[in-house]
């Protein structure tokens, strides 16, 4: 298995939670994180080596990442595993899967690349790479069936993990937050490149929100110690180290459960916010050269997963030059200050939660076991 970042580690761990009881003695290895390790997974390389985002950012690390891919491929070709599962990270995993599949090793890809959003031609590469697809959004199943690619819709693991009714009081108590305070969670991203481009704008926006409500409390969960250290250094360089901010080691779900509103970088985290039924502003900045290329490649007007699933702008999206502290603060404040809007948003997010809810651990594990049974005949 290969997972390239914290969201992939979480998704893979759900699959492993369902799979381990069926395969208690299986050897599980590749690249993964701490959650996967709880199920006996052994990571041959640090997962953080693959946690790079953006066209030019990836280019700077290309030689190292390509070297890991080649070394892993050669190791797997020598060991001949019964199955390879690539978890997200399509730029790394699909090429690896294609080489393994052509050598007779069954391959499964867990989570479809966003072919419905941009670069739809990748479905041809997926057909060459993946013996079977596990998809997490209901509309994706038809896309793969039409392309003749074996597919199973397993629901989104986060819909299973996140409770339909989060316990706000317990979350606030766990973080030492006042039950009556207004809480804003700040999630500028788990990748170092995301922190580089988003952290300062997000915290500057939070500082503006504090001026409107001096009793507001701010929480910022970090994906790991490296991210926390880098985040703190960015704030210090920007003169924002004095902003009263509770930085958390992990605990993103506790922070989201406690929050009244969220500033969040586009990605899986925005879906987590929706499943916690919270008002949010989705924002994203990247290297200017990367932005100029990618903005012309999208098939639809939304980038945030909640908006993509809803097929409308349920929540504001601010991109690149539009990501200013004032714009972020104004957009989030307007949602938090409108009870009718908050109530309507909560209902939409509840409906979305139901649509994504399956026994993902069991269904994905069943698909893996069925594939192993077929390949062993």
mmCIF file of N, CA and C in Angstrom, residues 173-259:
data_model
loop_
_atom_site.group_PDB
_atom_site.id
_atom_site.type_symbol
_atom_site.label_atom_id
_atom_site.label_comp_id
_atom_site.label_asym_id
_atom_site.label_seq_id
_atom_site.Cartn_x
_atom_site.Cartn_y
_atom_site.Cartn_z
ATOM 1 N N UNK A 173 -14.930 21.070 26.064
ATOM 2 C CA UNK A 173 -14.357 20.695 27.359
ATOM 3 C C UNK A 173 -12.988 20.048 27.184
ATOM 4 N N UNK A 174 -12.844 19.226 26.150
ATOM 5 C CA UNK A 174 -11.569 18.544 25.897
ATOM 6 C C UNK A 174 -10.459 19.533 25.583
ATOM 7 N N UNK A 175 -10.814 20.653 24.963
ATOM 8 C CA UNK A 175 -9.822 21.666 24.588
ATOM 9 C C UNK A 175 -9.730 22.801 25.606
ATOM 10 N N UNK A 176 -10.503 22.713 26.676
ATOM 11 C CA UNK A 176 -10.468 23.756 27.688
ATOM 12 C C UNK A 176 -11.077 25.060 27.216
ATOM 13 N N UNK A 177 -12.079 24.988 26.337
ATOM 14 C CA UNK A 177 -12.721 26.176 25.779
ATOM 15 C C UNK A 177 -14.046 26.437 26.472
ATOM 16 N N UNK A 178 -14.366 27.704 26.651
ATOM 17 C CA UNK A 178 -15.615 28.086 27.305
ATOM 18 C C UNK A 178 -16.805 27.636 26.465
ATOM 19 N N UNK A 179 -17.817 27.111 27.139
ATOM 20 C CA UNK A 179 -18.990 26.582 26.437
ATOM 21 C C UNK A 179 -19.730 27.647 25.646
ATOM 22 N N UNK A 180 -19.643 28.908 26.083
ATOM 23 C CA UNK A 180 -20.410 29.978 25.445
ATOM 24 C C UNK A 180 -19.582 30.836 24.494
ATOM 25 N N UNK A 181 -18.298 30.573 24.377
ATOM 26 C CA UNK A 181 -17.440 31.398 23.519
ATOM 27 C C UNK A 181 -17.685 31.096 22.045
ATOM 28 N N UNK A 182 -17.385 32.066 21.206
ATOM 29 C CA UNK A 182 -17.379 31.837 19.753
ATOM 30 C C UNK A 182 -16.011 31.273 19.389
ATOM 31 N N UNK A 183 -16.021 30.127 18.722
ATOM 32 C CA UNK A 183 -14.779 29.424 18.402
ATOM 33 C C UNK A 183 -14.593 29.393 16.887
ATOM 34 N N UNK A 184 -13.411 29.781 16.431
ATOM 35 C CA UNK A 184 -13.056 29.680 15.017
ATOM 36 C C UNK A 184 -11.865 28.735 14.889
ATOM 37 N N UNK A 185 -12.025 27.724 14.050
ATOM 38 C CA UNK A 185 -10.930 26.799 13.751
ATOM 39 C C UNK A 185 -10.250 27.234 12.459
ATOM 40 N N UNK A 186 -8.932 27.162 12.464
ATOM 41 C CA UNK A 186 -8.132 27.587 11.315
ATOM 42 C C UNK A 186 -7.362 26.375 10.809
ATOM 43 N N UNK A 187 -7.641 25.964 9.570
ATOM 44 C CA UNK A 187 -6.995 24.793 8.978
ATOM 45 C C UNK A 187 -6.360 25.186 7.644
ATOM 46 N N UNK A 188 -5.125 25.690 7.669
ATOM 47 C CA UNK A 188 -4.483 26.169 6.443
ATOM 48 C C UNK A 188 -3.869 25.076 5.584
ATOM 49 N N UNK A 189 -3.978 23.791 5.993
ATOM 50 C CA UNK A 189 -3.463 22.695 5.181
ATOM 51 C C UNK A 189 -2.486 21.836 5.950
ATOM 52 N N UNK A 190 -2.303 20.604 5.465
ATOM 53 C CA UNK A 190 -1.388 19.670 6.120
ATOM 54 C C UNK A 190 -0.039 19.583 5.418
ATOM 55 N N UNK A 191 0.025 19.998 4.152
ATOM 56 C CA UNK A 191 1.293 19.988 3.425
ATOM 57 C C UNK A 191 2.090 21.247 3.762
ATOM 58 N N UNK A 192 3.400 21.128 3.686
ATOM 59 C CA UNK A 192 4.252 22.285 3.958
ATOM 60 C C UNK A 192 3.988 23.399 2.955
ATOM 61 N N UNK A 193 3.765 23.024 1.680
ATOM 62 C CA UNK A 193 3.513 24.039 0.660
ATOM 63 C C UNK A 193 2.198 24.759 0.909
ATOM 64 N N UNK A 194 1.208 24.056 1.445
ATOM 65 C CA UNK A 194 -0.062 24.706 1.772
ATOM 66 C C UNK A 194 0.126 25.702 2.904
ATOM 67 N N UNK A 195 0.879 25.317 3.906
ATOM 68 C CA UNK A 195 1.151 26.241 4.993
ATOM 69 C C UNK A 195 1.885 27.480 4.491
ATOM 70 N N UNK A 196 2.826 27.266 3.606
ATOM 71 C CA UNK A 196 3.615 28.382 3.067
ATOM 72 C C UNK A 196 2.729 29.451 2.454
ATOM 73 N N UNK A 197 1.715 29.030 1.708
ATOM 74 C CA UNK A 197 0.910 29.996 0.958
ATOM 75 C C UNK A 197 -0.366 30.421 1.683
ATOM 76 N N UNK A 198 -0.832 29.652 2.661
ATOM 77 C CA UNK A 198 -2.131 29.945 3.267
ATOM 78 C C UNK A 198 -2.069 30.426 4.709
ATOM 79 N N UNK A 199 -1.043 30.014 5.459
ATOM 80 C CA UNK A 199 -1.057 30.214 6.907
ATOM 81 C C UNK A 199 -1.170 31.688 7.304
ATOM 82 N N UNK A 200 -0.368 32.528 6.717
ATOM 83 C CA UNK A 200 -0.326 33.936 7.142
ATOM 84 C C UNK A 200 -1.654 34.630 6.860
ATOM 85 N N UNK A 201 -2.229 34.407 5.677
ATOM 86 C CA UNK A 201 -3.515 35.024 5.347
ATOM 87 C C UNK A 201 -4.610 34.553 6.297
ATOM 88 N N UNK A 202 -4.596 33.272 6.616
ATOM 89 C CA UNK A 202 -5.623 32.721 7.498
ATOM 90 C C UNK A 202 -5.538 33.335 8.901
ATOM 91 N N UNK A 203 -4.322 33.417 9.438
ATOM 92 C CA UNK A 203 -4.184 33.944 10.798
ATOM 93 C C UNK A 203 -4.407 35.458 10.825
ATOM 94 N N UNK A 204 -4.005 36.148 9.781
ATOM 95 C CA UNK A 204 -4.295 37.585 9.704
ATOM 96 C C UNK A 204 -5.802 37.820 9.660
ATOM 97 N N UNK A 205 -6.525 36.937 8.962
ATOM 98 C CA UNK A 205 -7.992 37.029 8.933
ATOM 99 C C UNK A 205 -8.566 36.770 10.326
ATOM 100 N N UNK A 206 -8.019 35.771 11.010
ATOM 101 C CA UNK A 206 -8.482 35.469 12.366
ATOM 102 C C UNK A 206 -8.252 36.656 13.304
ATOM 103 N N UNK A 207 -7.157 37.365 13.091
ATOM 104 C CA UNK A 207 -6.871 38.554 13.904
ATOM 105 C C UNK A 207 -7.938 39.624 13.678
ATOM 106 N N UNK A 208 -8.380 39.770 12.439
ATOM 107 C CA UNK A 208 -9.452 40.728 12.142
ATOM 108 C C UNK A 208 -10.763 40.306 12.794
ATOM 109 N N UNK A 209 -11.023 39.013 12.810
ATOM 110 C CA UNK A 209 -12.242 38.521 13.459
ATOM 111 C C UNK A 209 -12.210 38.796 14.959
ATOM 112 N N UNK A 210 -11.026 38.717 15.545
ATOM 113 C CA UNK A 210 -10.886 39.006 16.978
ATOM 114 C C UNK A 210 -11.233 40.456 17.297
ATOM 115 N N UNK A 211 -10.983 41.340 16.354
ATOM 116 C CA UNK A 211 -11.336 42.749 16.577
ATOM 117 C C UNK A 211 -12.855 42.909 16.659
ATOM 118 N N UNK A 212 -13.581 42.083 15.908
ATOM 119 C CA UNK A 212 -15.045 42.154 15.937
ATOM 120 C C UNK A 212 -15.598 41.488 17.196
ATOM 121 N N UNK A 213 -14.918 40.482 17.674
ATOM 122 C CA UNK A 213 -15.351 39.763 18.878
ATOM 123 C C UNK A 213 -14.119 39.419 19.709
ATOM 124 N N UNK A 214 -13.719 40.331 20.607
ATOM 125 C CA UNK A 214 -12.494 40.106 21.401
ATOM 126 C C UNK A 214 -12.537 38.846 22.264
ATOM 127 N N UNK A 215 -13.735 38.304 22.531
ATOM 128 C CA UNK A 215 -13.851 37.095 23.345
ATOM 129 C C UNK A 215 -13.754 35.816 22.515
ATOM 130 N N UNK A 216 -13.625 35.978 21.208
ATOM 131 C CA UNK A 216 -13.506 34.812 20.328
ATOM 132 C C UNK A 216 -12.238 34.032 20.660
ATOM 133 N N UNK A 217 -12.317 32.702 20.519
ATOM 134 C CA UNK A 217 -11.157 31.845 20.712
ATOM 135 C C UNK A 217 -10.784 31.207 19.373
ATOM 136 N N UNK A 218 -9.486 31.097 19.138
ATOM 137 C CA UNK A 218 -8.960 30.560 17.887
ATOM 138 C C UNK A 218 -8.200 29.263 18.154
ATOM 139 N N UNK A 219 -8.467 28.245 17.340
ATOM 140 C CA UNK A 219 -7.730 26.987 17.458
ATOM 141 C C UNK A 219 -7.197 26.600 16.078
ATOM 142 N N UNK A 220 -5.992 26.050 16.051
ATOM 143 C CA UNK A 220 -5.353 25.655 14.788
ATOM 144 C C UNK A 220 -4.710 24.288 14.952
ATOM 145 N N UNK A 221 -5.364 23.218 14.502
ATOM 146 C CA UNK A 221 -4.753 21.883 14.586
ATOM 147 C C UNK A 221 -3.679 21.702 13.522
ATOM 148 N N UNK A 222 -2.553 21.146 13.923
ATOM 149 C CA UNK A 222 -1.451 20.892 13.004
ATOM 150 C C UNK A 222 -1.319 19.389 12.757
ATOM 151 N N UNK A 223 -0.942 19.023 11.519
ATOM 152 C CA UNK A 223 -0.875 17.615 11.135
ATOM 153 C C UNK A 223 0.286 16.871 11.791
ATOM 154 N N UNK A 224 1.331 17.591 12.198
ATOM 155 C CA UNK A 224 2.491 16.937 12.805
ATOM 156 C C UNK A 224 3.453 17.972 13.350
ATOM 157 N N UNK A 225 4.533 17.533 14.019
ATOM 158 C CA UNK A 225 5.480 18.485 14.626
ATOM 159 C C UNK A 225 6.199 19.352 13.600
ATOM 160 N N UNK A 226 6.514 18.805 12.430
ATOM 161 C CA UNK A 226 7.180 19.604 11.391
ATOM 162 C C UNK A 226 6.263 20.717 10.919
ATOM 163 N N UNK A 227 5.006 20.380 10.726
ATOM 164 C CA UNK A 227 4.037 21.398 10.296
ATOM 165 C C UNK A 227 3.854 22.470 11.362
ATOM 166 N N UNK A 228 3.813 22.046 12.610
ATOM 167 C CA UNK A 228 3.639 23.022 13.683
ATOM 168 C C UNK A 228 4.837 23.976 13.756
ATOM 169 N N UNK A 229 6.024 23.432 13.678
ATOM 170 C CA UNK A 229 7.218 24.269 13.740
ATOM 171 C C UNK A 229 7.249 25.265 12.588
ATOM 172 N N UNK A 230 6.925 24.797 11.399
ATOM 173 C CA UNK A 230 6.939 25.678 10.223
ATOM 174 C C UNK A 230 5.847 26.738 10.340
ATOM 175 N N UNK A 231 4.667 26.334 10.790
ATOM 176 C CA UNK A 231 3.550 27.252 10.988
ATOM 177 C C UNK A 231 3.940 28.369 11.951
ATOM 178 N N UNK A 232 4.535 28.001 13.067
ATOM 179 C CA UNK A 232 4.934 29.006 14.062
ATOM 180 C C UNK A 232 5.998 29.940 13.508
ATOM 181 N N UNK A 233 6.923 29.404 12.699
ATOM 182 C CA UNK A 233 7.959 30.262 12.123
ATOM 183 C C UNK A 233 7.364 31.243 11.114
ATOM 184 N N UNK A 234 6.377 30.807 10.344
ATOM 185 C CA UNK A 234 5.724 31.695 9.389
ATOM 186 C C UNK A 234 5.009 32.837 10.096
ATOM 187 N N UNK A 235 4.332 32.532 11.191
ATOM 188 C CA UNK A 235 3.627 33.578 11.943
ATOM 189 C C UNK A 235 4.614 34.563 12.555
ATOM 190 N N UNK A 236 5.732 34.057 13.055
ATOM 191 C CA UNK A 236 6.745 34.936 13.641
ATOM 192 C C UNK A 236 7.309 35.889 12.590
ATOM 193 N N UNK A 237 7.600 35.354 11.409
ATOM 194 C CA UNK A 237 8.148 36.191 10.335
ATOM 195 C C UNK A 237 7.156 37.258 9.885
ATOM 196 N N UNK A 238 5.847 36.946 9.973
ATOM 197 C CA UNK A 238 4.818 37.889 9.528
ATOM 198 C C UNK A 238 4.364 38.830 10.638
ATOM 199 N N UNK A 239 4.974 38.729 11.811
ATOM 200 C CA UNK A 239 4.582 39.581 12.920
ATOM 201 C C UNK A 239 3.245 39.203 13.533
ATOM 202 N N UNK A 240 2.875 37.929 13.433
ATOM 203 C CA UNK A 240 1.585 37.467 13.942
ATOM 204 C C UNK A 240 1.727 36.510 15.117
ATOM 205 N N UNK A 241 2.927 36.420 15.675
ATOM 206 C CA UNK A 241 3.157 35.483 16.766
ATOM 207 C C UNK A 241 2.366 35.854 18.019
ATOM 208 N N UNK A 242 1.916 37.119 18.100
ATOM 209 C CA UNK A 242 1.184 37.561 19.294
ATOM 210 C C UNK A 242 -0.312 37.305 19.212
ATOM 211 N N UNK A 243 -0.788 36.787 18.072
ATOM 212 C CA UNK A 243 -2.217 36.481 17.949
ATOM 213 C C UNK A 243 -2.553 35.358 18.928
ATOM 214 N N UNK A 244 -3.551 35.555 19.802
ATOM 215 C CA UNK A 244 -3.895 34.510 20.783
ATOM 216 C C UNK A 244 -4.515 33.296 20.103
ATOM 217 N N UNK A 245 -3.698 32.295 19.923
ATOM 218 C CA UNK A 245 -4.071 31.151 19.108
ATOM 219 C C UNK A 245 -3.690 29.866 19.828
ATOM 220 N N UNK A 246 -4.622 28.961 19.967
ATOM 221 C CA UNK A 246 -4.353 27.667 20.579
ATOM 222 C C UNK A 246 -3.963 26.687 19.470
ATOM 223 N N UNK A 247 -2.662 26.388 19.384
ATOM 224 C CA UNK A 247 -2.168 25.455 18.368
ATOM 225 C C UNK A 247 -2.246 24.047 18.940
ATOM 226 N N UNK A 248 -2.865 23.156 18.163
ATOM 227 C CA UNK A 248 -3.097 21.789 18.620
ATOM 228 C C UNK A 248 -2.214 20.817 17.863
ATOM 229 N N UNK A 249 -1.770 19.796 18.547
ATOM 230 C CA UNK A 249 -1.054 18.691 17.905
ATOM 231 C C UNK A 249 -2.094 17.660 17.490
ATOM 232 N N UNK A 250 -2.423 17.656 16.193
ATOM 233 C CA UNK A 250 -3.512 16.811 15.729
ATOM 234 C C UNK A 250 -4.840 17.360 16.218
ATOM 235 N N UNK A 251 -5.752 16.459 16.629
ATOM 236 C CA UNK A 251 -7.058 16.832 17.197
ATOM 237 C C UNK A 251 -7.904 17.701 16.265
ATOM 238 N N UNK A 252 -7.736 17.515 14.953
ATOM 239 C CA UNK A 252 -8.510 18.344 14.030
ATOM 240 C C UNK A 252 -10.009 18.105 14.184
ATOM 241 N N UNK A 253 -10.414 16.860 14.435
ATOM 242 C CA UNK A 253 -11.840 16.585 14.567
ATOM 243 C C UNK A 253 -12.411 17.169 15.856
ATOM 244 N N UNK A 254 -11.614 17.195 16.895
ATOM 245 C CA UNK A 254 -12.064 17.834 18.138
ATOM 246 C C UNK A 254 -12.237 19.334 17.895
ATOM 247 N N UNK A 255 -11.290 19.930 17.191
ATOM 248 C CA UNK A 255 -11.368 21.359 16.890
ATOM 249 C C UNK A 255 -12.591 21.683 16.043
ATOM 250 N N UNK A 256 -12.880 20.845 15.052
ATOM 251 C CA UNK A 256 -14.029 21.091 14.191
ATOM 252 C C UNK A 256 -15.337 20.904 14.939
ATOM 253 N N UNK A 257 -15.394 19.914 15.800
ATOM 254 C CA UNK A 257 -16.602 19.710 16.594
ATOM 255 C C UNK A 257 -16.865 20.914 17.501
ATOM 256 N N UNK A 258 -15.801 21.519 18.010
ATOM 257 C CA UNK A 258 -15.932 22.643 18.939
ATOM 258 C C UNK A 258 -16.269 23.958 18.242
ATOM 259 N N UNK A 259 -15.981 24.058 16.956
ATOM 260 C CA UNK A 259 -15.989 25.348 16.260
ATOM 261 C C UNK A 259 -17.385 25.855 15.911
#
